[in-house]
PDB file of C-alpha atoms in Angstrom:
ATOM      1  CA  UNK A   1      15.548  -9.211   8.224  1.00  0.00           C
ATOM      2  CA  UNK A   2      14.353  -6.728  10.472  1.00  0.00           C
ATOM      3  CA  UNK A   3      14.092  -3.098   8.947  1.00  0.00           C
ATOM      4  CA  UNK A   4      16.369  -1.872  11.573  1.00  0.00           C
ATOM      5  CA  UNK A   5      19.015  -4.577  11.211  1.00  0.00           C
ATOM      6  CA  UNK A   6      19.064  -3.861   7.596  1.00  0.00           C
ATOM      7  CA  UNK A   7      19.541  -0.135   8.070  1.00  0.00           C
ATOM      8  CA  UNK A   8      22.538  -1.201  10.324  1.00  0.00           C
ATOM      9  CA  UNK A   9      24.446  -2.417   7.483  1.00  0.00           C
ATOM     10  CA  UNK A  10      23.913   1.133   5.044  1.00  0.00           C
ATOM     11  CA  UNK A  11      26.148   3.692   5.255  1.00  0.00           C
ATOM     12  CA  UNK A  12      24.420   7.121   6.867  1.00  0.00           C
ATOM     13  CA  UNK A  13      24.594   8.905   3.325  1.00  0.00           C
ATOM     14  CA  UNK A  14      22.431   6.385   2.038  1.00  0.00           C
ATOM     15  CA  UNK A  15      20.193   6.264   4.959  1.00  0.00           C
ATOM     16  CA  UNK A  16      19.549   9.757   4.627  1.00  0.00           C
ATOM     17  CA  UNK A  17      18.755   9.279   1.063  1.00  0.00           C
ATOM     18  CA  UNK A  18      16.393   6.385   1.730  1.00  0.00           C
ATOM     19  CA  UNK A  19      14.211   8.399   4.139  1.00  0.00           C
ATOM     20  CA  UNK A  20      13.786  11.271   2.120  1.00  0.00           C
ATOM     21  CA  UNK A  21      12.996   9.161  -1.026  1.00  0.00           C
ATOM     22  CA  UNK A  22      10.559   6.745   0.783  1.00  0.00           C
ATOM     23  CA  UNK A  23       8.989   9.547   2.394  1.00  0.00           C
ATOM     24  CA  UNK A  24       8.631  11.754  -0.474  1.00  0.00           C
ATOM     25  CA  UNK A  25       7.101   8.883  -2.716  1.00  0.00           C
ATOM     26  CA  UNK A  26       4.813   8.022   0.021  1.00  0.00           C
ATOM     27  CA  UNK A  27       3.893  11.644   0.132  1.00  0.00           C
ATOM     28  CA  UNK A  28       3.418  11.949  -3.523  1.00  0.00           C
ATOM     29  CA  UNK A  29       0.671   9.188  -3.248  1.00  0.00           C
ATOM     30  CA  UNK A  30       2.746   5.814  -3.494  1.00  0.00           C
ATOM     31  CA  UNK A  31       1.725   3.696  -0.536  1.00  0.00           C
ATOM     32  CA  UNK A  32       5.030   3.200   0.935  1.00  0.00           C
ATOM     33  CA  UNK A  33       5.887   2.540   4.777  1.00  0.00           C
ATOM     34  CA  UNK A  34       7.444   6.055   5.360  1.00  0.00           C
ATOM     35  CA  UNK A  35       6.710   6.145   8.949  1.00  0.00           C
ATOM     36  CA  UNK A  36       8.352   2.705   9.736  1.00  0.00           C
ATOM     37  CA  UNK A  37      11.352   3.876   7.740  1.00  0.00           C
ATOM     38  CA  UNK A  38      11.680   7.036   9.742  1.00  0.00           C
ATOM     39  CA  UNK A  39      11.277   5.769  13.056  1.00  0.00           C
ATOM     40  CA  UNK A  40      13.631   3.104  12.513  1.00  0.00           C
ATOM     41  CA  UNK A  41      16.280   5.414  11.098  1.00  0.00           C
ATOM     42  CA  UNK A  42      15.798   7.920  14.143  1.00  0.00           C
ATOM     43  CA  UNK A  43      16.192   4.815  16.393  1.00  0.00           C
ATOM     44  CA  UNK A  44      19.372   3.678  14.770  1.00  0.00           C
ATOM     45  CA  UNK A  45      20.612   7.214  14.939  1.00  0.00           C
ATOM     46  CA  UNK A  46      19.918   7.254  18.744  1.00  0.00           C
ATOM     47  CA  UNK A  47      22.446   4.145  19.079  1.00  0.00           C
ATOM     48  CA  UNK A  48      25.172   4.793  16.383  1.00  0.00           C
ATOM     49  CA  UNK A  49      26.838   8.062  16.377  1.00  0.00           C
ATOM     50  CA  UNK A  50      27.555   8.046  12.389  1.00  0.00           C
ATOM     51  CA  UNK A  51      23.949   8.846  11.936  1.00  0.00           C
ATOM     52  CA  UNK A  52      23.259  12.584  12.368  1.00  0.00           C
ATOM     53  CA  UNK A  53      19.864  13.273  13.403  1.00  0.00           C
ATOM     54  CA  UNK A  54      19.285  16.583  12.275  1.00  0.00           C
ATOM     55  CA  UNK A  55      20.339  15.857   9.131  1.00  0.00           C
ATOM     56  CA  UNK A  56      18.127  12.747   8.985  1.00  0.00           C
ATOM     57  CA  UNK A  57      15.421  14.906  10.195  1.00  0.00           C
ATOM     58  CA  UNK A  58      16.018  17.620   7.578  1.00  0.00           C
ATOM     59  CA  UNK A  59      15.983  14.739   4.895  1.00  0.00           C
ATOM     60  CA  UNK A  60      13.010  13.443   6.030  1.00  0.00           C
ATOM     61  CA  UNK A  61      11.181  17.045   6.008  1.00  0.00           C
ATOM     62  CA  UNK A  62      12.579  17.881   2.743  1.00  0.00           C
ATOM     63  CA  UNK A  63      11.443  14.612   1.172  1.00  0.00           C
ATOM     64  CA  UNK A  64       7.595  15.343   2.906  1.00  0.00           C
ATOM     65  CA  UNK A  65       7.193  18.826   1.457  1.00  0.00           C
ATOM     66  CA  UNK A  66       8.592  18.299  -2.108  1.00  0.00           C
ATOM     67  CA  UNK A  67       6.631  14.535  -2.266  1.00  0.00           C
ATOM     68  CA  UNK A  68       3.629  16.325  -1.346  1.00  0.00           C
ATOM     69  CA  UNK A  69       4.122  19.270  -3.482  1.00  0.00           C
ATOM     70  CA  UNK A  70       4.591  17.012  -6.661  1.00  0.00           C
ATOM     71  CA  UNK A  71       1.450  15.248  -5.742  1.00  0.00           C
ATOM     72  CA  UNK A  72      -0.544  18.379  -5.712  1.00  0.00           C
ATOM     73  CA  UNK A  73       0.874  19.214  -8.964  1.00  0.00           C
ATOM     74  CA  UNK A  74      -0.193  15.944 -10.321  1.00  0.00           C
ATOM     75  CA  UNK A  75      -3.473  15.810  -8.775  1.00  0.00           C
ATOM     76  CA  UNK A  76      -4.475  19.339 -10.258  1.00  0.00           C
ATOM     77  CA  UNK A  77      -3.376  18.204 -13.573  1.00  0.00           C
ATOM     78  CA  UNK A  78      -5.043  14.552 -13.767  1.00  0.00           C
ATOM     79  CA  UNK A  79      -8.244  15.562 -11.835  1.00  0.00           C
ATOM     80  CA  UNK A  80     -10.603  12.870 -10.907  1.00  0.00           C
ATOM     81  CA  UNK A  81      -9.534  10.488 -13.687  1.00  0.00           C
ATOM     82  CA  UNK A  82      -6.241  10.405 -11.884  1.00  0.00           C
ATOM     83  CA  UNK A  83      -8.160   9.085  -8.687  1.00  0.00           C
ATOM     84  CA  UNK A  84      -9.990   6.356 -10.908  1.00  0.00           C
ATOM     85  CA  UNK A  85      -6.895   5.015 -11.756  1.00  0.00           C
ATOM     86  CA  UNK A  86      -5.037   4.726  -8.547  1.00  0.00           C
ATOM     87  CA  UNK A  87      -8.150   3.128  -7.379  1.00  0.00           C
ATOM     88  CA  UNK A  88      -7.449   0.537 -10.079  1.00  0.00           C
ATOM     89  CA  UNK A  89      -3.693   0.441  -9.285  1.00  0.00           C
ATOM     90  CA  UNK A  90      -3.918   0.340  -5.350  1.00  0.00           C
ATOM     91  CA  UNK A  91      -7.795  -0.554  -4.773  1.00  0.00           C
ATOM     92  CA  UNK A  92      -6.379  -1.309  -0.976  1.00  0.00           C
ATOM     93  CA  UNK A  93      -5.575   2.219  -0.417  1.00  0.00           C
ATOM     94  CA  UNK A  94      -7.431   4.285  -2.983  1.00  0.00           C
ATOM     95  CA  UNK A  95     -11.135   2.757  -2.591  1.00  0.00           C
ATOM     96  CA  UNK A  96     -13.977   4.875  -2.992  1.00  0.00           C
ATOM     97  CA  UNK A  97     -14.688   4.519   0.511  1.00  0.00           C
ATOM     98  CA  UNK A  98     -11.052   5.880   1.581  1.00  0.00           C
ATOM     99  CA  UNK A  99     -11.458   8.704  -1.232  1.00  0.00           C
ATOM    100  CA  UNK A 100     -14.908   9.740   0.262  1.00  0.00           C
ATOM    101  CA  UNK A 101     -13.473   9.582   3.733  1.00  0.00           C
ATOM    102  CA  UNK A 102     -10.677  11.840   2.649  1.00  0.00           C
ATOM    103  CA  UNK A 103     -12.571  14.284   0.621  1.00  0.00           C
ATOM    104  CA  UNK A 104     -14.951  14.888   3.727  1.00  0.00           C
ATOM    105  CA  UNK A 105     -12.056  15.776   5.708  1.00  0.00           C
ATOM    106  CA  UNK A 106     -10.736  18.243   3.271  1.00  0.00           C
ATOM    107  CA  UNK A 107     -14.194  19.675   2.937  1.00  0.00           C
ATOM    108  CA  UNK A 108     -14.578  20.236   6.813  1.00  0.00           C
ATOM    109  CA  UNK A 109     -10.714  21.270   7.775  1.00  0.00           C
ATOM    110  CA  UNK A 110      -9.602  22.658   4.564  1.00  0.00           C
ATOM    111  CA  UNK A 111      -5.937  23.427   4.232  1.00  0.00           C
ATOM    112  CA  UNK A 112      -5.670  21.855   7.723  1.00  0.00           C
ATOM    113  CA  UNK A 113      -6.554  18.332   6.742  1.00  0.00           C
ATOM    114  CA  UNK A 114      -3.171  18.580   4.817  1.00  0.00           C
ATOM    115  CA  UNK A 115      -1.501  19.422   8.110  1.00  0.00           C
ATOM    116  CA  UNK A 116      -3.270  16.982  10.246  1.00  0.00           C
ATOM    117  CA  UNK A 117      -2.973  14.428   7.758  1.00  0.00           C
ATOM    118  CA  UNK A 118       0.758  14.099   7.939  1.00  0.00           C
ATOM    119  CA  UNK A 119      -0.238  12.295  11.039  1.00  0.00           C
ATOM    120  CA  UNK A 120      -2.586   9.755   9.794  1.00  0.00           C
ATOM    121  CA  UNK A 121      -1.256   7.079   7.035  1.00  0.00           C
ATOM    122  CA  UNK A 122      -4.340   7.208   4.839  1.00  0.00           C
ATOM    123  CA  UNK A 123      -4.366  11.235   4.572  1.00  0.00           C
ATOM    124  CA  UNK A 124      -0.548  10.809   4.350  1.00  0.00           C
ATOM    125  CA  UNK A 125      -0.956   9.588   0.906  1.00  0.00           C
ATOM    126  CA  UNK A 126      -4.102  11.359  -0.220  1.00  0.00           C
ATOM    127  CA  UNK A 127      -3.194  14.775   0.810  1.00  0.00           C
ATOM    128  CA  UNK A 128      -1.051  15.931  -1.938  1.00  0.00           C
ATOM    129  CA  UNK A 129      -3.079  14.603  -4.970  1.00  0.00           C
ATOM    130  CA  UNK A 130      -6.354  15.238  -3.378  1.00  0.00           C
ATOM    131  CA  UNK A 131      -5.563  18.902  -2.515  1.00  0.00           C
ATOM    132  CA  UNK A 132      -4.679  19.234  -6.202  1.00  0.00           C
ATOM    133  CA  UNK A 133      -7.627  17.289  -7.355  1.00  0.00           C
ATOM    134  CA  UNK A 134     -10.092  19.625  -5.365  1.00  0.00           C
ATOM    135  CA  UNK A 135      -8.378  22.549  -6.398  1.00  0.00           C
ATOM    136  CA  UNK A 136      -7.298  23.969  -3.153  1.00  0.00           C
ATOM    137  CA  UNK A 137      -5.138  27.250  -3.383  1.00  0.00           C
ATOM    138  CA  UNK A 138      -1.502  26.551  -3.763  1.00  0.00           C
ATOM    139  CA  UNK A 139      -0.641  29.182  -1.065  1.00  0.00           C
ATOM    140  CA  UNK A 140      -2.791  27.429   1.457  1.00  0.00           C
ATOM    141  CA  UNK A 141      -1.683  24.227   0.427  1.00  0.00           C
ATOM    142  CA  UNK A 142       2.082  25.006   0.357  1.00  0.00           C
ATOM    143  CA  UNK A 143       1.787  26.600   3.907  1.00  0.00           C
ATOM    144  CA  UNK A 144      -0.009  23.582   5.501  1.00  0.00           C
ATOM    145  CA  UNK A 145       2.400  21.391   3.498  1.00  0.00           C
ATOM    146  CA  UNK A 146       5.587  23.187   5.170  1.00  0.00           C
ATOM    147  CA  UNK A 147       4.332  23.076   8.625  1.00  0.00           C
ATOM    148  CA  UNK A 148       2.868  19.966   8.708  1.00  0.00           C
ATOM    149  CA  UNK A 149       6.389  18.141   6.909  1.00  0.00           C
ATOM    150  CA  UNK A 150       8.428  20.070   9.535  1.00  0.00           C
ATOM    151  CA  UNK A 151       6.405  19.079  12.572  1.00  0.00           C
ATOM    152  CA  UNK A 152       5.702  15.582  11.356  1.00  0.00           C
ATOM    153  CA  UNK A 153       9.188  14.593  10.260  1.00  0.00           C
ATOM    154  CA  UNK A 154      11.144  16.738  12.179  1.00  0.00           C
ATOM    155  CA  UNK A 155       9.324  16.056  15.240  1.00  0.00           C
ATOM    156  CA  UNK A 156       8.879  12.347  14.995  1.00  0.00           C
ATOM    157  CA  UNK A 157      12.821  12.227  14.416  1.00  0.00           C
ATOM    158  CA  UNK A 158      13.322  14.276  17.332  1.00  0.00           C
ATOM    159  CA  UNK A 159      11.218  12.406  19.675  1.00  0.00           C
ATOM    160  CA  UNK A 160      11.998   8.693  18.673  1.00  0.00           C
ATOM    161  CA  UNK A 161      15.942   9.972  18.555  1.00  0.00           C
ATOM    162  CA  UNK A 162      15.661  11.224  22.452  1.00  0.00           C
ATOM    163  CA  UNK A 163      13.717   8.372  23.683  1.00  0.00           C
ATOM    164  CA  UNK A 164      16.222   5.666  21.872  1.00  0.00           C
ATOM    165  CA  UNK A 165      19.105   7.925  23.951  1.00  0.00           C
ATOM    166  CA  UNK A 166      17.712   7.722  26.994  1.00  0.00           C
ATOM    167  CA  UNK A 167      16.136   4.269  26.853  1.00  0.00           C
ATOM    168  CA  UNK A 168      19.786   3.146  25.877  1.00  0.00           C
ATOM    169  CA  UNK A 169      21.624   5.115  28.735  1.00  0.00           C
ATOM    170  CA  UNK A 170      18.898   3.660  31.136  1.00  0.00           C
ATOM    171  CA  UNK A 171      18.832   0.131  30.220  1.00  0.00           C
ATOM    172  CA  UNK A 172      22.400  -0.610  29.051  1.00  0.00           C
ATOM    173  CA  UNK A 173      23.212  -2.431  32.172  1.00  0.00           C
ATOM    174  CA  UNK A 174      20.355  -4.710  31.638  1.00  0.00           C
ATOM    175  CA  UNK A 175      20.511  -5.952  27.923  1.00  0.00           C
ATOM    176  CA  UNK A 176      19.815  -4.865  24.751  1.00  0.00           C
ATOM    177  CA  UNK A 177      16.591  -7.029  25.215  1.00  0.00           C
ATOM    178  CA  UNK A 178      15.418  -4.394  27.631  1.00  0.00           C
ATOM    179  CA  UNK A 179      15.894  -1.434  25.229  1.00  0.00           C
ATOM    180  CA  UNK A 180      14.073  -3.640  22.545  1.00  0.00           C
ATOM    181  CA  UNK A 181      11.033  -4.394  24.749  1.00  0.00           C
ATOM    182  CA  UNK A 182      10.967  -0.522  25.793  1.00  0.00           C
ATOM    183  CA  UNK A 183      10.945   0.326  22.362  1.00  0.00           C
ATOM    184  CA  UNK A 184       8.214  -2.014  21.359  1.00  0.00           C
ATOM    185  CA  UNK A 185       6.095  -0.388  24.298  1.00  0.00           C
ATOM    186  CA  UNK A 186       6.752   2.743  23.128  1.00  0.00           C
ATOM    187  CA  UNK A 187       5.837   2.198  19.688  1.00  0.00           C
ATOM    188  CA  UNK A 188       2.532   0.155  20.838  1.00  0.00           C
ATOM    189  CA  UNK A 189       1.785   3.084  22.956  1.00  0.00           C
ATOM    190  CA  UNK A 190       1.986   5.765  19.688  1.00  0.00           C
ATOM    191  CA  UNK A 191      -0.199   2.982  17.414  1.00  0.00           C
ATOM    192  CA  UNK A 192      -3.005   2.696  20.143  1.00  0.00           C
ATOM    193  CA  UNK A 193      -3.076   6.409  20.666  1.00  0.00           C
ATOM    194  CA  UNK A 194      -3.412   6.852  16.562  1.00  0.00           C
ATOM    195  CA  UNK A 195      -6.095   4.006  16.612  1.00  0.00           C
ATOM    196  CA  UNK A 196      -8.129   5.928  19.117  1.00  0.00           C
ATOM    197  CA  UNK A 197      -7.646   9.305  17.109  1.00  0.00           C
ATOM    198  CA  UNK A 198      -8.939   7.483  14.061  1.00  0.00           C
ATOM    199  CA  UNK A 199     -11.902   5.675  15.763  1.00  0.00           C
ATOM    200  CA  UNK A 200     -13.272   8.872  16.879  1.00  0.00           C
ATOM    201  CA  UNK A 201     -12.777  10.774  13.735  1.00  0.00           C
ATOM    202  CA  UNK A 202     -14.454   7.984  12.210  1.00  0.00           C
ATOM    203  CA  UNK A 203     -17.359   8.166  14.462  1.00  0.00           C
ATOM    204  CA  UNK A 204     -17.683  11.790  14.072  1.00  0.00           C
ATOM    205  CA  UNK A 205     -17.776  11.505  10.337  1.00  0.00           C
ATOM    206  CA  UNK A 206     -20.568   8.780  10.482  1.00  0.00           C
ATOM    207  CA  UNK A 207     -22.740  11.136  12.524  1.00  0.00           C
ATOM    208  CA  UNK A 208     -22.098  13.970   9.686  1.00  0.00           C
ATOM    209  CA  UNK A 209     -24.502  13.832   6.963  1.00  0.00           C
ATOM    210  CA  UNK A 210     -22.952  12.598   3.681  1.00  0.00           C
ATOM    211  CA  UNK A 211     -21.862  15.542   0.936  1.00  0.00           C
ATOM    212  CA  UNK A 212     -24.169  16.385  -1.730  1.00  0.00           C
ATOM    213  CA  UNK A 213     -22.739  15.019  -5.285  1.00  0.00           C
ATOM    214  CA  UNK A 214     -21.808  17.555  -7.177  1.00  0.00           C
ATOM    215  CA  UNK A 215     -24.067  18.181 -10.589  1.00  0.00           C
ATOM    216  CA  UNK A 216     -22.765  19.032 -13.720  1.00  0.00           C
TER     217      UNK A 216
END
């Protein structure tokens, strides 16, 4: 069953909780489709008055901030052995290459890696735990975490919600197929932009020298 079709069968309160929990767990470091759930829920809210987009955005933001904070605490306590354990459990997401890429981002951007990491799936999973492992000062992490959570979760909810409202009103006389096609085009555009941004980041990182390993 499609994610949105399944969400239509769930009460509004459960959707708020689902969005908050999934995004929180993803931010904590568990690879889950938080962005897909958020986009699908925001689109559903634009078509059904029972779901309040403000509450939805608030739950998504809270989940993102709390999850990242817990991930930071776990990373600070677990250190690098935690990354090795995650690599064994989730080799596809926590491979040595992915960890090295995330570390380079943190070394170059500092607290802004936490902020902008919200908009990149890989860094969104890494941001909290890795910031703790690298001993980033908590006040810096907290500022970037709160701002990133508000802009990413709240902004995504608002954009998708209003796009859904406008698209539905404009395409109502045609059919639901037209609405679905419009949404697919919008999501495809987002993915293309994110892919180009990721490619540009990778090219920039390749051009940079690898960091010198720390010695005891």
